[in-house]
Amino acid sequence: MWLGERVIHARALTKTYGDFTAVAGIDFDVQPGESFGILGPNGAGKSTTMRMLGATLQRSSGDLRILDHDPVSDGPLIRAHLGVVPQEDNLDTELTVAENIYTYGRYFGLKRGYLRGRVDDLLAFAQLEDKRDAKVDDLSGGMKRRLTIARGLVNEPTILLLDEPTTGLDPQARHVLWDRLFRLKETGVTLVITTHHMDEAEQLCDRLVVMDRARIVAEGSPADLIRRYSTREVVEVRFGSDRNAEVATQLEGIGERREVLADRILVYTDTGEADLEHIVGRGFMPVTSLVRRSSLEDVFLHLTGRSLADE
Amino acid sequence: MTIATRIDAPVGIHGPRRGAWHVAEYRLRNMWKWRSAIISFGIGHPVLYLASIGLGVGLLVDTSSGGVDGVPYLVFLGPALLATAALQGGGDETMFPTLAGFLWNKLFYSMRATSLTGAQIADGVLLAAGFRVLFTTLTYWLVLAIFGAVSWSTAPSLVALGLLAGLAWGAVMLAATSFVKHEDGFLSLVGRLIVMPMFLFSGTFYPLDALPLAIRWVGWISPLWHATELGRWLSYGLALPWWQLAISVIYLLALAVGGLLIGRRQFERRLTS
Ligand SMILES: Nc1ncnc2c1ncn2[C@@H]1O[C@H](COP(=O)(O)OP(=O)(O)OP(=O)(O)O)[C@@H](O)[C@H]1O
Ligand SMILES: [Mg+2]
């Protein structure tokens, strides 16, 4: 089967553990050079999906083709062209930074001569040149993540699979990492990224699927999804956690729809400032208020009735 | 820029052609870091055993009963100690890396994310263990020869026997360890219930016939006893029927091959579930 312009092709892809379904028949395609996101809360099935894509987990049923091959029969061949950044860094703590990349390259059967140059390039790319002889345990979380990415690039992969690349990093470290990933994307590498940070998905992904409880609940570009599942703006008002629910019942008719969370009310509207005035006009003085643009967070809330950030 | 949407590189679907060697290369580099411990143990172990038991107990045995099997005690003991060291080397170099790879540093999971297969990882661990056994057996043989426990001409045959025995036990431990889900208890279980009895009841220090029939079976299933008997036959010509020689060789070969096959399958299974 010739896939044309698709590097990943998944149909009814399913993974079950006994009676439990971790991934329940998902469909998606990834185009070459695209940066594709899987956004979802804890336990949605993101890592399970990633491991099937990486040919390190057998699927239970459905079709999956990576680079026009089936991971069941051609796993090593596929993995030779993949870079994998797992959710948990699994660097070799007995080796130095440079040795980690070199050794990993040897597992692919790459030549020593080639690897010497490649290690230097990747250390430069990951901005770890002055750490080349450091032990892995002496690196910061952000550095470890960059090293794991550099290691995953040693075989010049066509597709790089990144499972929650920035979870647990501080904002500055995240931005450094995003910058590296942008550069990578410019070189034409296909990125598949899972995350439960909507800002990360908005920043990095050309297109994404929203996953919840083992299923894909929506698909599109970030802007697309916001247009389809949310309004242009959102008014956030807080009346104190004991009053939010009660006030919300009396805001009927303001905005397109409203969501009541534990700590605030969200009013979905295209005219935020005007609607905030309406609320105040009805005699409700919020403790704090904010008018902002819709984000993927709102898309997720709308689609699942739950907040990503609360998980 | 054009981007590949299908694979054209010539990587075999069974992984890189020399995948097991790449894994072994890693293991050997890791052993190299422990070289001073490996070398001092490799020499210290035989020297200690030969000096204390070989010469000490040997003096007692030889003066009171004129040796065992018609040879001095040291000559009787030598092949058994060599076989013990070979088995221990093979077992250690598969058991600990396998526990580490699956449980401690989970290194096998990152290896399996490359083009390596689970079977190649298993092969590589055993291959590297084979090099370790070769080294251990060679040093052991050298010390034995210096002490006069073996004749100089036995080098090739005893070293080959050590390699076979070490690989057999290494493969068994490779397979057994690949099923271990929690480390707690496993190491002491192996130590107390398997290695210790094997060491005591394999005819190492006295012929197996000296034991009551009720526990002689421990020796019969023990690869150490089979290796020891073969070693004595090779070293000083212990009289053994041909069928016992054949069974011993086949038994060791079967453990090596069977252990590796089970290990390969379990490695691949465990790394893809
Ligand atoms: N080996 C396993 N056996 C049984 N259940 C499993 C196994 N691996 C994962 N699961 C379950 O499958 C579900 C999906 O897990 P997965 O790790 O894919 O989620 P995730 O979206 O990556 O979550 P997170 O954001 O926490 O990483 C979870 O409920 C998890 O408990
Ligand atoms: Mg996950």
PDB file of C-alpha atoms in Angstrom, chain B residues 9-265:
ATOM      1  CA  ALA B   9      17.666   2.702   3.940  1.00  0.00           C
ATOM      2  CA  PRO B  10      18.994  -0.853   3.988  1.00  0.00           C
ATOM      3  CA  VAL B  11      18.337  -1.790   7.606  1.00  0.00           C
ATOM      4  CA  GLY B  12      17.198  -5.367   7.993  1.00  0.00           C
ATOM      5  CA  ILE B  13      13.785  -6.017   9.426  1.00  0.00           C
ATOM      6  CA  HIS B  14      15.485  -8.099  12.104  1.00  0.00           C
ATOM      7  CA  GLY B  15      17.485  -5.117  13.309  1.00  0.00           C
ATOM      8  CA  PRO B  16      21.016  -4.001  12.539  1.00  0.00           C
ATOM      9  CA  ARG B  17      22.943  -6.981  11.247  1.00  0.00           C
ATOM     10  CA  ARG B  18      25.413  -7.032  14.088  1.00  0.00           C
ATOM     11  CA  GLY B  19      22.970  -5.860  16.771  1.00  0.00           C
ATOM     12  CA  ALA B  20      24.123  -8.387  19.368  1.00  0.00           C
ATOM     13  CA  TRP B  21      27.690  -7.148  18.971  1.00  0.00           C
ATOM     14  CA  HIS B  22      26.625  -3.545  19.540  1.00  0.00           C
ATOM     15  CA  VAL B  23      24.967  -4.575  22.789  1.00  0.00           C
ATOM     16  CA  ALA B  24      27.995  -6.656  23.783  1.00  0.00           C
ATOM     17  CA  GLU B  25      30.241  -3.704  22.991  1.00  0.00           C
ATOM     18  CA  TYR B  26      28.295  -1.618  25.469  1.00  0.00           C
ATOM     19  CA  ARG B  27      28.461  -4.344  28.121  1.00  0.00           C
ATOM     20  CA  LEU B  28      32.196  -4.812  27.635  1.00  0.00           C
ATOM     21  CA  ARG B  29      32.801  -1.093  27.934  1.00  0.00           C
ATOM     22  CA  ASN B  30      30.841  -1.197  31.175  1.00  0.00           C
ATOM     23  CA  MET B  31      32.939  -4.146  32.441  1.00  0.00           C
ATOM     24  CA  TRP B  32      36.064  -2.248  31.499  1.00  0.00           C
ATOM     25  CA  LYS B  33      35.138   0.305  34.140  1.00  0.00           C
ATOM     26  CA  TRP B  34      35.232  -2.497  36.696  1.00  0.00           C
ATOM     27  CA  ARG B  35      38.439  -3.990  35.318  1.00  0.00           C
ATOM     28  CA  SER B  36      40.488  -3.696  38.507  1.00  0.00           C
ATOM     29  CA  ALA B  37      37.785  -5.497  40.497  1.00  0.00           C
ATOM     30  CA  ILE B  38      37.358  -8.141  37.803  1.00  0.00           C
ATOM     31  CA  ILE B  39      41.097  -8.761  37.515  1.00  0.00           C
ATOM     32  CA  SER B  40      41.845  -8.858  41.233  1.00  0.00           C
ATOM     33  CA  PHE B  41      38.872 -11.152  41.841  1.00  0.00           C
ATOM     34  CA  GLY B  42      39.861 -13.285  38.862  1.00  0.00           C
ATOM     35  CA  ILE B  43      43.318 -13.865  40.334  1.00  0.00           C
ATOM     36  CA  GLY B  44      42.535 -13.564  44.042  1.00  0.00           C
ATOM     37  CA  HIS B  45      39.765 -16.161  44.005  1.00  0.00           C
ATOM     38  CA  PRO B  46      41.840 -19.080  42.685  1.00  0.00           C
ATOM     39  CA  VAL B  47      44.899 -18.118  44.707  1.00  0.00           C
ATOM     40  CA  LEU B  48      42.887 -18.037  47.941  1.00  0.00           C
ATOM     41  CA  TYR B  49      41.048 -21.275  47.285  1.00  0.00           C
ATOM     42  CA  LEU B  50      44.118 -23.160  46.148  1.00  0.00           C
ATOM     43  CA  ALA B  51      46.276 -21.886  48.979  1.00  0.00           C
ATOM     44  CA  SER B  52      43.745 -22.652  51.704  1.00  0.00           C
ATOM     45  CA  ILE B  53      41.715 -25.663  50.621  1.00  0.00           C
ATOM     46  CA  GLY B  54      43.909 -27.009  47.864  1.00  0.00           C
ATOM     47  CA  LEU B  55      47.139 -27.006  49.822  1.00  0.00           C
ATOM     48  CA  GLY B  56      45.733 -27.066  53.366  1.00  0.00           C
ATOM     49  CA  VAL B  57      43.017 -29.668  53.080  1.00  0.00           C
ATOM     50  CA  GLY B  58      45.057 -31.347  50.377  1.00  0.00           C
ATOM     51  CA  LEU B  59      47.897 -32.021  52.805  1.00  0.00           C
ATOM     52  CA  LEU B  60      45.448 -33.687  55.191  1.00  0.00           C
ATOM     53  CA  VAL B  61      43.743 -35.770  52.531  1.00  0.00           C
ATOM     54  CA  ASP B  62      46.893 -36.803  50.747  1.00  0.00           C
ATOM     55  CA  THR B  63      48.723 -37.900  53.909  1.00  0.00           C
ATOM     56  CA  SER B  64      45.759 -39.778  55.373  1.00  0.00           C
ATOM     57  CA  SER B  65      44.369 -41.473  52.264  1.00  0.00           C
ATOM     58  CA  GLY B  66      46.775 -40.775  49.429  1.00  0.00           C
ATOM     59  CA  GLY B  67      44.567 -38.365  47.469  1.00  0.00           C
ATOM     60  CA  VAL B  68      41.225 -38.816  45.736  1.00  0.00           C
ATOM     61  CA  ASP B  69      40.537 -40.761  42.572  1.00  0.00           C
ATOM     62  CA  GLY B  70      44.165 -41.787  42.702  1.00  0.00           C
ATOM     63  CA  VAL B  71      45.463 -38.242  42.214  1.00  0.00           C
ATOM     64  CA  PRO B  72      46.620 -35.622  44.721  1.00  0.00           C
ATOM     65  CA  TYR B  73      43.759 -33.578  46.204  1.00  0.00           C
ATOM     66  CA  LEU B  74      44.910 -30.397  44.464  1.00  0.00           C
ATOM     67  CA  VAL B  75      44.637 -32.099  41.088  1.00  0.00           C
ATOM     68  CA  PHE B  76      41.202 -33.447  42.011  1.00  0.00           C
ATOM     69  CA  LEU B  77      40.011 -30.009  43.164  1.00  0.00           C
ATOM     70  CA  GLY B  78      41.461 -27.887  40.339  1.00  0.00           C
ATOM     71  CA  PRO B  79      38.950 -28.600  37.537  1.00  0.00           C
ATOM     72  CA  ALA B  80      36.050 -28.203  39.964  1.00  0.00           C
ATOM     73  CA  LEU B  81      37.212 -24.755  41.031  1.00  0.00           C
ATOM     74  CA  LEU B  82      37.726 -23.737  37.432  1.00  0.00           C
ATOM     75  CA  ALA B  83      34.204 -24.838  36.575  1.00  0.00           C
ATOM     76  CA  THR B  84      32.817 -22.995  39.613  1.00  0.00           C
ATOM     77  CA  ALA B  85      34.519 -19.770  38.577  1.00  0.00           C
ATOM     78  CA  ALA B  86      33.282 -20.125  34.999  1.00  0.00           C
ATOM     79  CA  LEU B  87      29.677 -20.645  36.095  1.00  0.00           C
ATOM     80  CA  GLN B  88      29.823 -17.810  38.533  1.00  0.00           C
ATOM     81  CA  GLY B  89      31.266 -15.429  35.953  1.00  0.00           C
ATOM     82  CA  GLY B  90      28.619 -16.394  33.418  1.00  0.00           C
ATOM     83  CA  GLY B  91      25.790 -16.095  35.937  1.00  0.00           C
ATOM     84  CA  ASP B  92      26.879 -12.745  37.337  1.00  0.00           C
ATOM     85  CA  GLU B  93      27.342 -11.171  33.939  1.00  0.00           C
ATOM     86  CA  THR B  94      23.857 -12.082  32.796  1.00  0.00           C
ATOM     87  CA  MET B  95      21.894 -11.768  36.045  1.00  0.00           C
ATOM     88  CA  PHE B  96      23.023  -8.306  37.116  1.00  0.00           C
ATOM     89  CA  PRO B  97      22.836  -6.627  33.687  1.00  0.00           C
ATOM     90  CA  THR B  98      19.388  -8.140  33.169  1.00  0.00           C
ATOM     91  CA  LEU B  99      18.105  -6.913  36.521  1.00  0.00           C
ATOM     92  CA  ALA B 100      19.559  -3.501  35.725  1.00  0.00           C
ATOM     93  CA  GLY B 101      18.175  -3.434  32.198  1.00  0.00           C
ATOM     94  CA  PHE B 102      14.628  -4.246  33.204  1.00  0.00           C
ATOM     95  CA  LEU B 103      14.415  -2.837  36.723  1.00  0.00           C
ATOM     96  CA  TRP B 104      17.249  -0.631  37.957  1.00  0.00           C
ATOM     97  CA  ASN B 105      18.152   1.711  35.107  1.00  0.00           C
ATOM     98  CA  LYS B 106      15.703   0.268  32.575  1.00  0.00           C
ATOM     99  CA  LEU B 107      18.396   0.513  29.952  1.00  0.00           C
ATOM    100  CA  PHE B 108      16.871  -2.247  27.826  1.00  0.00           C
ATOM    101  CA  TYR B 109      13.841  -0.080  27.165  1.00  0.00           C
ATOM    102  CA  SER B 110      15.938   2.663  25.613  1.00  0.00           C
ATOM    103  CA  MET B 111      17.915   0.057  23.660  1.00  0.00           C
ATOM    104  CA  ARG B 112      14.696  -1.416  22.345  1.00  0.00           C
ATOM    105  CA  ALA B 113      13.596   2.061  21.156  1.00  0.00           C
ATOM    106  CA  THR B 114      16.469   1.920  18.650  1.00  0.00           C
ATOM    107  CA  SER B 115      16.535  -0.548  15.792  1.00  0.00           C
ATOM    108  CA  LEU B 116      17.690  -3.333  18.134  1.00  0.00           C
ATOM    109  CA  THR B 117      15.325  -6.203  18.877  1.00  0.00           C
ATOM    110  CA  GLY B 118      14.737  -7.852  22.232  1.00  0.00           C
ATOM    111  CA  ALA B 119      16.436 -11.004  20.963  1.00  0.00           C
ATOM    112  CA  GLN B 120      19.538  -9.055  19.968  1.00  0.00           C
ATOM    113  CA  ILE B 121      19.701  -7.488  23.414  1.00  0.00           C
ATOM    114  CA  ALA B 122      19.516 -10.953  25.019  1.00  0.00           C
ATOM    115  CA  ASP B 123      22.172 -12.266  22.624  1.00  0.00           C
ATOM    116  CA  GLY B 124      24.424  -9.308  23.340  1.00  0.00           C
ATOM    117  CA  VAL B 125      24.247  -9.720  27.108  1.00  0.00           C
ATOM    118  CA  LEU B 126      25.162 -13.410  26.824  1.00  0.00           C
ATOM    119  CA  LEU B 127      27.874 -12.685  24.282  1.00  0.00           C
ATOM    120  CA  ALA B 128      29.547 -10.196  26.611  1.00  0.00           C
ATOM    121  CA  ALA B 129      29.181 -12.667  29.474  1.00  0.00           C
ATOM    122  CA  GLY B 130      31.013 -15.158  27.259  1.00  0.00           C
ATOM    123  CA  PHE B 131      33.995 -12.819  27.009  1.00  0.00           C
ATOM    124  CA  ARG B 132      34.008 -12.392  30.747  1.00  0.00           C
ATOM    125  CA  VAL B 133      33.914 -16.175  31.225  1.00  0.00           C
ATOM    126  CA  LEU B 134      36.753 -16.593  28.770  1.00  0.00           C
ATOM    127  CA  PHE B 135      38.864 -14.134  30.709  1.00  0.00           C
ATOM    128  CA  THR B 136      37.997 -15.676  34.076  1.00  0.00           C
ATOM    129  CA  THR B 137      38.663 -19.200  32.876  1.00  0.00           C
ATOM    130  CA  LEU B 138      41.988 -18.252  31.351  1.00  0.00           C
ATOM    131  CA  THR B 139      43.252 -16.591  34.522  1.00  0.00           C
ATOM    132  CA  TYR B 140      41.959 -19.468  36.603  1.00  0.00           C
ATOM    133  CA  TRP B 141      43.653 -22.016  34.440  1.00  0.00           C
ATOM    134  CA  LEU B 142      46.899 -20.064  34.614  1.00  0.00           C
ATOM    135  CA  VAL B 143      46.848 -19.993  38.413  1.00  0.00           C
ATOM    136  CA  LEU B 144      45.989 -23.716  38.499  1.00  0.00           C
ATOM    137  CA  ALA B 145      48.904 -24.452  36.211  1.00  0.00           C
ATOM    138  CA  ILE B 146      51.269 -22.415  38.351  1.00  0.00           C
ATOM    139  CA  PHE B 147      50.127 -24.327  41.443  1.00  0.00           C
ATOM    140  CA  GLY B 148      50.674 -27.557  39.572  1.00  0.00           C
ATOM    141  CA  ALA B 149      46.989 -28.519  39.744  1.00  0.00           C
ATOM    142  CA  VAL B 150      46.684 -28.963  35.976  1.00  0.00           C
ATOM    143  CA  SER B 151      49.254 -29.788  33.350  1.00  0.00           C
ATOM    144  CA  TRP B 152      50.225 -27.116  30.817  1.00  0.00           C
ATOM    145  CA  SER B 153      48.800 -29.051  27.895  1.00  0.00           C
ATOM    146  CA  THR B 154      45.221 -28.862  29.213  1.00  0.00           C
ATOM    147  CA  ALA B 155      44.842 -25.164  28.370  1.00  0.00           C
ATOM    148  CA  PRO B 156      42.679 -25.351  25.238  1.00  0.00           C
ATOM    149  CA  SER B 157      40.373 -28.098  26.460  1.00  0.00           C
ATOM    150  CA  LEU B 158      39.774 -26.755  29.959  1.00  0.00           C
ATOM    151  CA  VAL B 159      39.268 -23.210  28.756  1.00  0.00           C
ATOM    152  CA  ALA B 160      36.781 -24.404  26.150  1.00  0.00           C
ATOM    153  CA  LEU B 161      34.976 -26.393  28.824  1.00  0.00           C
ATOM    154  CA  GLY B 162      34.883 -23.331  31.101  1.00  0.00           C
ATOM    155  CA  LEU B 163      33.392 -21.291  28.283  1.00  0.00           C
ATOM    156  CA  LEU B 164      30.696 -23.887  27.627  1.00  0.00           C
ATOM    157  CA  ALA B 165      29.839 -24.172  31.315  1.00  0.00           C
ATOM    158  CA  GLY B 166      29.800 -20.402  31.827  1.00  0.00           C
ATOM    159  CA  LEU B 167      27.572 -19.846  28.813  1.00  0.00           C
ATOM    160  CA  ALA B 168      25.221 -22.617  29.934  1.00  0.00           C
ATOM    161  CA  TRP B 169      24.733 -21.151  33.387  1.00  0.00           C
ATOM    162  CA  GLY B 170      24.750 -17.613  31.978  1.00  0.00           C
ATOM    163  CA  ALA B 171      21.920 -18.517  29.604  1.00  0.00           C
ATOM    164  CA  VAL B 172      19.924 -20.105  32.433  1.00  0.00           C
ATOM    165  CA  MET B 173      20.299 -16.994  34.569  1.00  0.00           C
ATOM    166  CA  LEU B 174      19.541 -14.748  31.595  1.00  0.00           C
ATOM    167  CA  ALA B 175      16.248 -16.540  31.072  1.00  0.00           C
ATOM    168  CA  ALA B 176      15.352 -16.756  34.765  1.00  0.00           C
ATOM    169  CA  THR B 177      16.139 -13.112  35.467  1.00  0.00           C
ATOM    170  CA  SER B 178      14.179 -11.879  32.482  1.00  0.00           C
ATOM    171  CA  PHE B 179      10.985 -12.961  34.290  1.00  0.00           C
ATOM    172  CA  VAL B 180      11.778 -11.148  37.536  1.00  0.00           C
ATOM    173  CA  LYS B 181       9.291  -8.337  38.210  1.00  0.00           C
ATOM    174  CA  HIS B 182      10.518  -7.263  41.631  1.00  0.00           C
ATOM    175  CA  GLU B 183      14.065  -7.640  42.716  1.00  0.00           C
ATOM    176  CA  ASP B 184      13.357  -8.098  46.410  1.00  0.00           C
ATOM    177  CA  GLY B 185      14.191 -11.631  47.420  1.00  0.00           C
ATOM    178  CA  PHE B 186      15.318 -12.808  44.003  1.00  0.00           C
ATOM    179  CA  LEU B 187      19.017 -12.352  44.596  1.00  0.00           C
ATOM    180  CA  SER B 188      19.014 -14.023  47.999  1.00  0.00           C
ATOM    181  CA  LEU B 189      16.770 -16.784  46.666  1.00  0.00           C
ATOM    182  CA  VAL B 190      19.198 -17.543  43.888  1.00  0.00           C
ATOM    183  CA  GLY B 191      22.151 -17.294  46.267  1.00  0.00           C
ATOM    184  CA  ARG B 192      20.799 -19.461  49.061  1.00  0.00           C
ATOM    185  CA  LEU B 193      18.559 -21.934  47.319  1.00  0.00           C
ATOM    186  CA  ILE B 194      20.408 -22.486  44.079  1.00  0.00           C
ATOM    187  CA  VAL B 195      24.024 -21.359  43.968  1.00  0.00           C
ATOM    188  CA  MET B 196      24.963 -22.432  47.488  1.00  0.00           C
ATOM    189  CA  PRO B 197      23.533 -26.002  47.283  1.00  0.00           C
ATOM    190  CA  MET B 198      24.963 -26.329  43.800  1.00  0.00           C
ATOM    191  CA  PHE B 199      28.389 -25.411  45.084  1.00  0.00           C
ATOM    192  CA  LEU B 200      28.116 -27.822  48.034  1.00  0.00           C
ATOM    193  CA  PHE B 201      26.551 -30.833  46.346  1.00  0.00           C
ATOM    194  CA  SER B 202      28.261 -30.955  42.957  1.00  0.00           C
ATOM    195  CA  GLY B 203      31.193 -33.091  43.913  1.00  0.00           C
ATOM    196  CA  THR B 204      33.417 -30.053  44.164  1.00  0.00           C
ATOM    197  CA  PHE B 205      35.311 -30.944  47.309  1.00  0.00           C
ATOM    198  CA  TYR B 206      34.711 -34.683  47.382  1.00  0.00           C
ATOM    199  CA  PRO B 207      33.302 -37.148  44.828  1.00  0.00           C
ATOM    200  CA  LEU B 208      29.540 -37.129  44.492  1.00  0.00           C
ATOM    201  CA  ASP B 209      29.514 -40.852  45.378  1.00  0.00           C
ATOM    202  CA  ALA B 210      30.450 -39.886  48.928  1.00  0.00           C
ATOM    203  CA  LEU B 211      26.988 -38.381  49.370  1.00  0.00           C
ATOM    204  CA  PRO B 212      23.926 -40.435  50.322  1.00  0.00           C
ATOM    205  CA  LEU B 213      21.849 -41.383  47.320  1.00  0.00           C
ATOM    206  CA  ALA B 214      18.995 -39.196  48.588  1.00  0.00           C
ATOM    207  CA  ILE B 215      20.825 -35.963  47.791  1.00  0.00           C
ATOM    208  CA  ARG B 216      22.976 -37.120  44.929  1.00  0.00           C
ATOM    209  CA  TRP B 217      20.307 -35.951  42.482  1.00  0.00           C
ATOM    210  CA  VAL B 218      21.237 -32.358  43.284  1.00  0.00           C
ATOM    211  CA  GLY B 219      24.543 -33.091  41.606  1.00  0.00           C
ATOM    212  CA  TRP B 220      22.958 -34.831  38.658  1.00  0.00           C
ATOM    213  CA  ILE B 221      20.881 -31.791  37.701  1.00  0.00           C
ATOM    214  CA  SER B 222      23.649 -29.379  38.553  1.00  0.00           C
ATOM    215  CA  PRO B 223      25.519 -28.001  35.544  1.00  0.00           C
ATOM    216  CA  LEU B 224      28.436 -27.525  37.895  1.00  0.00           C
ATOM    217  CA  TRP B 225      28.700 -31.260  38.534  1.00  0.00           C
ATOM    218  CA  HIS B 226      28.578 -32.040  34.808  1.00  0.00           C
ATOM    219  CA  ALA B 227      31.236 -29.424  34.095  1.00  0.00           C
ATOM    220  CA  THR B 228      33.359 -30.664  36.981  1.00  0.00           C
ATOM    221  CA  GLU B 229      33.226 -34.289  35.827  1.00  0.00           C
ATOM    222  CA  LEU B 230      34.131 -33.273  32.295  1.00  0.00           C
ATOM    223  CA  GLY B 231      36.958 -31.162  33.677  1.00  0.00           C
ATOM    224  CA  ARG B 232      38.369 -34.085  35.652  1.00  0.00           C
ATOM    225  CA  TRP B 233      38.173 -36.304  32.639  1.00  0.00           C
ATOM    226  CA  LEU B 234      40.038 -33.717  30.553  1.00  0.00           C
ATOM    227  CA  SER B 235      42.568 -32.861  33.242  1.00  0.00           C
ATOM    228  CA  TYR B 236      43.719 -36.186  34.715  1.00  0.00           C
ATOM    229  CA  GLY B 237      41.672 -38.740  32.820  1.00  0.00           C
ATOM    230  CA  LEU B 238      39.036 -39.560  35.407  1.00  0.00           C
ATOM    231  CA  ALA B 239      37.494 -42.805  34.179  1.00  0.00           C
ATOM    232  CA  LEU B 240      33.989 -42.058  32.892  1.00  0.00           C
ATOM    233  CA  PRO B 241      31.726 -44.125  30.627  1.00  0.00           C
ATOM    234  CA  TRP B 242      31.280 -42.575  27.213  1.00  0.00           C
ATOM    235  CA  TRP B 243      27.558 -42.131  27.720  1.00  0.00           C
ATOM    236  CA  GLN B 244      28.112 -40.009  30.813  1.00  0.00           C
ATOM    237  CA  LEU B 245      30.494 -37.762  28.882  1.00  0.00           C
ATOM    238  CA  ALA B 246      27.941 -37.428  26.122  1.00  0.00           C
ATOM    239  CA  ILE B 247      25.113 -36.632  28.534  1.00  0.00           C
ATOM    240  CA  SER B 248      27.192 -33.998  30.286  1.00  0.00           C
ATOM    241  CA  VAL B 249      28.136 -32.217  27.062  1.00  0.00           C
ATOM    242  CA  ILE B 250      24.598 -32.402  25.717  1.00  0.00           C
ATOM    243  CA  TYR B 251      23.166 -31.199  29.024  1.00  0.00           C
ATOM    244  CA  LEU B 252      25.396 -28.113  29.088  1.00  0.00           C
ATOM    245  CA  LEU B 253      24.690 -27.379  25.433  1.00  0.00           C
ATOM    246  CA  ALA B 254      20.964 -27.754  26.012  1.00  0.00           C
ATOM    247  CA  LEU B 255      21.027 -25.325  28.928  1.00  0.00           C
ATOM    248  CA  ALA B 256      22.935 -22.784  26.840  1.00  0.00           C
ATOM    249  CA  VAL B 257      20.651 -23.032  23.832  1.00  0.00           C
ATOM    250  CA  GLY B 258      17.402 -23.457  25.772  1.00  0.00           C
ATOM    251  CA  GLY B 259      18.185 -20.609  28.155  1.00  0.00           C
ATOM    252  CA  LEU B 260      19.028 -18.298  25.306  1.00  0.00           C
ATOM    253  CA  LEU B 261      15.873 -19.164  23.361  1.00  0.00           C
ATOM    254  CA  ILE B 262      13.630 -18.597  26.375  1.00  0.00           C
ATOM    255  CA  GLY B 263      15.513 -15.421  27.250  1.00  0.00           C
ATOM    256  CA  ARG B 264      15.215 -14.044  23.724  1.00  0.00           C
ATOM    257  CA  ARG B 265      11.475 -14.572  23.672  1.00  0.00           C
TER     258      ARG B 265
END
